Amino acid sequence: MSFSSLPTEIQSLLFLIFLIIYLVTLLGNSLIILVTLTDPMLHSPMYFFLRNLSLLEIGFNLVIVPKMLGTLLAWDTTISFLGCAMQMYFFFFFGAAECVLLATMAYDRYVAICNPLHYPVIMNQRTRAKLAVASWFPGFPVATVQTTWLFSFPFCGTNKVNHFFCDSPPVLRLVCADTAMFEIYAIVGTVLVIMIPCLLILCSYIRIAVAILQIPSAKGKHKAFSTCSSHLLVVSLFYVSSSLTYFRPKSNNSPESKKLLSLSYTVVTPMLNPIIYSLRNNEVKNALGRTFRKALGLRICIP
């Protein structure tokens, strides 16, 4: 149903806004991937994990936004049973992977600030590859169990999903069977997937804060904090919006308010991440400048 309750004019305006956001998201995250791959100055572990985050954000958007844009223009407001299941599967996969990856990035910052002399040894290529695989892997069991279980229920009555994508709560309302055990599992699974990485991030930043406070010079403190400020802002945006979406009491959780909250971490946050890392990180800004100058120079030299 997406935003079908809104007037047609508002839906058309939303289409233009979300289309621009979608294109900016794809462009911004693609640039981050390109720059961190091609610029030798950005071959450190921090930018390796940033590249993985950009890949996740692109996948997140491809799963949700194109279908939402189609429903806003009423090209096709239907989705097949299998299509809905696949959309839910990859939503859970990318969502769980992003939670763990953000925790991995926090650990990387902890090692860089609290153990700077051992950082190259601890975060060597083999270790960072293992951490990346470990970040992506939890998405598979989470998505497989939850999606398979939910779509094994019988569906009857209305076939209208009151959301802009196939999320678990609106699809669960279409089930005509006892879903008590599934709901318990879904709550426990959501708490584990969101809160355990969140606690790991919190622990990492407590240690980072203690280490920064022990730095004698103000310049040193500012430099240490600036290396993790972008990640901290990204984490705050993602966790605040997702926690408000899934942990609010049902009495305060109308479908329309949940749609707006879901938009923040599925559509808006993936667009903001590359902007945050570009504006708050001089290394990324300088690398982008070198990349553009190099591209322009190549174009000028072509006869």
PDB file of N, CA and C in Angstrom, residues 52-100:
ATOM      1  N   ASN A  52      32.933  -1.756   2.716  1.00  0.00           N
ATOM      2  CA  ASN A  52      31.926  -2.787   2.981  1.00  0.00           C
ATOM      3  C   ASN A  52      30.591  -2.164   3.394  1.00  0.00           C
ATOM      4  N   LEU A  53      30.652  -1.098   4.199  1.00  0.00           N
ATOM      5  CA  LEU A  53      29.423  -0.407   4.612  1.00  0.00           C
ATOM      6  C   LEU A  53      28.718   0.194   3.402  1.00  0.00           C
ATOM      7  N   SER A  54      29.456   0.771   2.482  1.00  0.00           N
ATOM      8  CA  SER A  54      28.851   1.344   1.281  1.00  0.00           C
ATOM      9  C   SER A  54      28.203   0.269   0.418  1.00  0.00           C
ATOM     10  N   LEU A  55      28.830  -0.898   0.318  1.00  0.00           N
ATOM     11  CA  LEU A  55      28.226  -2.017  -0.413  1.00  0.00           C
ATOM     12  C   LEU A  55      26.902  -2.432   0.220  1.00  0.00           C
ATOM     13  N   LEU A  56      26.881  -2.481   1.555  1.00  0.00           N
ATOM     14  CA  LEU A  56      25.640  -2.824   2.259  1.00  0.00           C
ATOM     15  C   LEU A  56      24.550  -1.797   1.995  1.00  0.00           C
ATOM     16  N   GLU A  57      24.926  -0.524   2.026  1.00  0.00           N
ATOM     17  CA  GLU A  57      23.928   0.528   1.832  1.00  0.00           C
ATOM     18  C   GLU A  57      23.347   0.477   0.424  1.00  0.00           C
ATOM     19  N   ILE A  58      24.178   0.197  -0.574  1.00  0.00           N
ATOM     20  CA  ILE A  58      23.677   0.070  -1.944  1.00  0.00           C
ATOM     21  C   ILE A  58      22.699  -1.103  -2.034  1.00  0.00           C
ATOM     22  N   GLY A  59      23.058  -2.241  -1.428  1.00  0.00           N
ATOM     23  CA  GLY A  59      22.168  -3.400  -1.430  1.00  0.00           C
ATOM     24  C   GLY A  59      20.862  -3.115  -0.723  1.00  0.00           C
ATOM     25  N   PHE A  60      20.941  -2.445   0.426  1.00  0.00           N
ATOM     26  CA  PHE A  60      19.761  -2.069   1.197  1.00  0.00           C
ATOM     27  C   PHE A  60      18.795  -1.261   0.340  1.00  0.00           C
ATOM     28  N   ASN A  61      19.349  -0.278  -0.375  1.00  0.00           N
ATOM     29  CA  ASN A  61      18.511   0.590  -1.214  1.00  0.00           C
ATOM     30  C   ASN A  61      17.923  -0.153  -2.402  1.00  0.00           C
ATOM     31  N   LEU A  62      18.711  -1.005  -3.050  1.00  0.00           N
ATOM     32  CA  LEU A  62      18.219  -1.736  -4.213  1.00  0.00           C
ATOM     33  C   LEU A  62      17.072  -2.675  -3.847  1.00  0.00           C
ATOM     34  N   VAL A  63      17.062  -3.164  -2.637  1.00  0.00           N
ATOM     35  CA  VAL A  63      16.007  -4.079  -2.194  1.00  0.00           C
ATOM     36  C   VAL A  63      14.684  -3.352  -2.002  1.00  0.00           C
ATOM     37  N   ILE A  64      14.732  -2.108  -1.546  1.00  0.00           N
ATOM     38  CA  ILE A  64      13.524  -1.420  -1.092  1.00  0.00           C
ATOM     39  C   ILE A  64      13.059  -0.302  -2.019  1.00  0.00           C
ATOM     40  N   VAL A  65      13.970   0.595  -2.399  1.00  0.00           N
ATOM     41  CA  VAL A  65      13.559   1.853  -3.025  1.00  0.00           C
ATOM     42  C   VAL A  65      12.950   1.694  -4.416  1.00  0.00           C
ATOM     43  N   PRO A  66      13.514   0.899  -5.346  1.00  0.00           N
ATOM     44  CA  PRO A  66      12.899   0.822  -6.685  1.00  0.00           C
ATOM     45  C   PRO A  66      11.430   0.413  -6.648  1.00  0.00           C
ATOM     46  N   LYS A  67      11.091  -0.576  -5.815  1.00  0.00           N
ATOM     47  CA  LYS A  67       9.689  -1.003  -5.711  1.00  0.00           C
ATOM     48  C   LYS A  67       8.830   0.104  -5.110  1.00  0.00           C
ATOM     49  N   MET A  68       9.374   0.802  -4.101  1.00  0.00           N
ATOM     50  CA  MET A  68       8.627   1.894  -3.489  1.00  0.00           C
ATOM     51  C   MET A  68       8.353   3.006  -4.495  1.00  0.00           C
ATOM     52  N   LEU A  69       9.330   3.329  -5.339  1.00  0.00           N
ATOM     53  CA  LEU A  69       9.132   4.360  -6.359  1.00  0.00           C
ATOM     54  C   LEU A  69       8.035   3.951  -7.333  1.00  0.00           C
ATOM     55  N   GLY A  70       7.997   2.665  -7.679  1.00  0.00           N
ATOM     56  CA  GLY A  70       6.960   2.180  -8.584  1.00  0.00           C
ATOM     57  C   GLY A  70       5.569   2.289  -7.983  1.00  0.00           C
ATOM     58  N   THR A  71       5.441   1.975  -6.704  1.00  0.00           N
ATOM     59  CA  THR A  71       4.119   2.052  -6.063  1.00  0.00           C
ATOM     60  C   THR A  71       3.675   3.501  -5.871  1.00  0.00           C
ATOM     61  N   LEU A  72       4.633   4.409  -5.676  1.00  0.00           N
ATOM     62  CA  LEU A  72       4.269   5.817  -5.529  1.00  0.00           C
ATOM     63  C   LEU A  72       3.690   6.376  -6.820  1.00  0.00           C
ATOM     64  N   LEU A  73       4.166   5.894  -7.955  1.00  0.00           N
ATOM     65  CA  LEU A  73       3.619   6.328  -9.240  1.00  0.00           C
ATOM     66  C   LEU A  73       2.500   5.413  -9.723  1.00  0.00           C
ATOM     67  N   ALA A  74       2.173   4.411  -8.895  1.00  0.00           N
ATOM     68  CA  ALA A  74       1.110   3.441  -9.219  1.00  0.00           C
ATOM     69  C   ALA A  74       1.397   2.700 -10.513  1.00  0.00           C
ATOM     70  N   TRP A  75       2.706   2.512 -10.833  1.00  0.00           N
ATOM     71  CA  TRP A  75       3.044   1.658 -11.973  1.00  0.00           C
ATOM     72  C   TRP A  75       2.546   0.246 -11.693  1.00  0.00           C
ATOM     73  N   ASP A  76       2.872  -0.238 -10.501  1.00  0.00           N
ATOM     74  CA  ASP A  76       2.468  -1.581 -10.111  1.00  0.00           C
ATOM     75  C   ASP A  76       2.467  -1.646  -8.588  1.00  0.00           C
ATOM     76  N   THR A  77       1.297  -1.677  -8.001  1.00  0.00           N
ATOM     77  CA  THR A  77       1.198  -1.713  -6.545  1.00  0.00           C
ATOM     78  C   THR A  77       1.151  -3.143  -6.011  1.00  0.00           C
ATOM     79  N   THR A  78       1.367  -4.126  -6.881  1.00  0.00           N
ATOM     80  CA  THR A  78       1.354  -5.517  -6.441  1.00  0.00           C
ATOM     81  C   THR A  78       2.779  -6.051  -6.342  1.00  0.00           C
ATOM     82  N   ILE A  79       2.935  -7.092  -5.545  1.00  0.00           N
ATOM     83  CA  ILE A  79       4.199  -7.806  -5.446  1.00  0.00           C
ATOM     84  C   ILE A  79       3.861  -9.283  -5.292  1.00  0.00           C
ATOM     85  N   SER A  80       4.587 -10.133  -5.966  1.00  0.00           N
ATOM     86  CA  SER A  80       4.292 -11.563  -5.898  1.00  0.00           C
ATOM     87  C   SER A  80       4.629 -12.114  -4.515  1.00  0.00           C
ATOM     88  N   PHE A  81       4.085 -13.287  -4.220  1.00  0.00           N
ATOM     89  CA  PHE A  81       4.356 -13.950  -2.942  1.00  0.00           C
ATOM     90  C   PHE A  81       5.859 -14.192  -2.792  1.00  0.00           C
ATOM     91  N   LEU A  82       6.485 -14.722  -3.848  1.00  0.00           N
ATOM     92  CA  LEU A  82       7.924 -14.974  -3.816  1.00  0.00           C
ATOM     93  C   LEU A  82       8.709 -13.663  -3.769  1.00  0.00           C
ATOM     94  N   GLY A  83       8.246 -12.667  -4.508  1.00  0.00           N
ATOM     95  CA  GLY A  83       8.919 -11.369  -4.505  1.00  0.00           C
ATOM     96  C   GLY A  83       8.910 -10.723  -3.138  1.00  0.00           C
ATOM     97  N   CYS A  84       7.786 -10.848  -2.431  1.00  0.00           N
ATOM     98  CA  CYS A  84       7.666 -10.303  -1.081  1.00  0.00           C
ATOM     99  C   CYS A  84       8.620 -11.026  -0.131  1.00  0.00           C
ATOM    100  N   ALA A  85       8.675 -12.360  -0.263  1.00  0.00           N
ATOM    101  CA  ALA A  85       9.568 -13.155   0.580  1.00  0.00           C
ATOM    102  C   ALA A  85      11.030 -12.789   0.317  1.00  0.00           C
ATOM    103  N   MET A  86      11.395 -12.606  -0.957  1.00  0.00           N
ATOM    104  CA  MET A  86      12.773 -12.261  -1.294  1.00  0.00           C
ATOM    105  C   MET A  86      13.136 -10.867  -0.784  1.00  0.00           C
ATOM    106  N   GLN A  87      12.182  -9.936  -0.890  1.00  0.00           N
ATOM    107  CA  GLN A  87      12.446  -8.583  -0.396  1.00  0.00           C
ATOM    108  C   GLN A  87      12.670  -8.609   1.110  1.00  0.00           C
ATOM    109  N   MET A  88      11.842  -9.358   1.838  1.00  0.00           N
ATOM    110  CA  MET A  88      12.002  -9.468   3.281  1.00  0.00           C
ATOM    111  C   MET A  88      13.324 -10.143   3.639  1.00  0.00           C
ATOM    112  N   TYR A  89      13.666 -11.202   2.890  1.00  0.00           N
ATOM    113  CA  TYR A  89      14.902 -11.937   3.165  1.00  0.00           C
ATOM    114  C   TYR A  89      16.115 -11.008   3.084  1.00  0.00           C
ATOM    115  N   PHE A  90      16.219 -10.256   1.993  1.00  0.00           N
ATOM    116  CA  PHE A  90      17.400  -9.407   1.816  1.00  0.00           C
ATOM    117  C   PHE A  90      17.365  -8.184   2.724  1.00  0.00           C
ATOM    118  N   PHE A  91      16.162  -7.746   3.115  1.00  0.00           N
ATOM    119  CA  PHE A  91      16.069  -6.670   4.105  1.00  0.00           C
ATOM    120  C   PHE A  91      16.669  -7.126   5.425  1.00  0.00           C
ATOM    121  N   PHE A  92      16.297  -8.328   5.881  1.00  0.00           N
ATOM    122  CA  PHE A  92      16.860  -8.862   7.118  1.00  0.00           C
ATOM    123  C   PHE A  92      18.359  -9.127   6.974  1.00  0.00           C
ATOM    124  N   PHE A  93      18.755  -9.640   5.813  1.00  0.00           N
ATOM    125  CA  PHE A  93      20.165  -9.955   5.594  1.00  0.00           C
ATOM    126  C   PHE A  93      21.026  -8.696   5.697  1.00  0.00           C
ATOM    127  N   PHE A  94      20.668  -7.661   4.933  1.00  0.00           N
ATOM    128  CA  PHE A  94      21.471  -6.439   4.947  1.00  0.00           C
ATOM    129  C   PHE A  94      21.367  -5.715   6.292  1.00  0.00           C
ATOM    130  N   GLY A  95      20.189  -5.757   6.920  1.00  0.00           N
ATOM    131  CA  GLY A  95      20.022  -5.096   8.209  1.00  0.00           C
ATOM    132  C   GLY A  95      20.883  -5.721   9.291  1.00  0.00           C
ATOM    133  N   ALA A  96      20.859  -7.064   9.392  1.00  0.00           N
ATOM    134  CA  ALA A  96      21.675  -7.758  10.396  1.00  0.00           C
ATOM    135  C   ALA A  96      23.161  -7.553  10.117  1.00  0.00           C
ATOM    136  N   ALA A  97      23.543  -7.637   8.841  1.00  0.00           N
ATOM    137  CA  ALA A  97      24.951  -7.455   8.482  1.00  0.00           C
ATOM    138  C   ALA A  97      25.433  -6.048   8.828  1.00  0.00           C
ATOM    139  N   GLU A  98      24.579  -5.051   8.633  1.00  0.00           N
ATOM    140  CA  GLU A  98      24.985  -3.680   8.942  1.00  0.00           C
ATOM    141  C   GLU A  98      25.183  -3.476  10.437  1.00  0.00           C
ATOM    142  N   CYS A  99      24.308  -4.073  11.250  1.00  0.00           N
ATOM    143  CA  CYS A  99      24.463  -3.971  12.709  1.00  0.00           C
ATOM    144  C   CYS A  99      25.824  -4.499  13.138  1.00  0.00           C
ATOM    145  N   VAL A 100      26.192  -5.676  12.637  1.00  0.00           N
ATOM    146  CA  VAL A 100      27.465  -6.298  13.026  1.00  0.00           C
ATOM    147  C   VAL A 100      28.652  -5.533  12.443  1.00  0.00           C
TER     148      VAL A 100
END
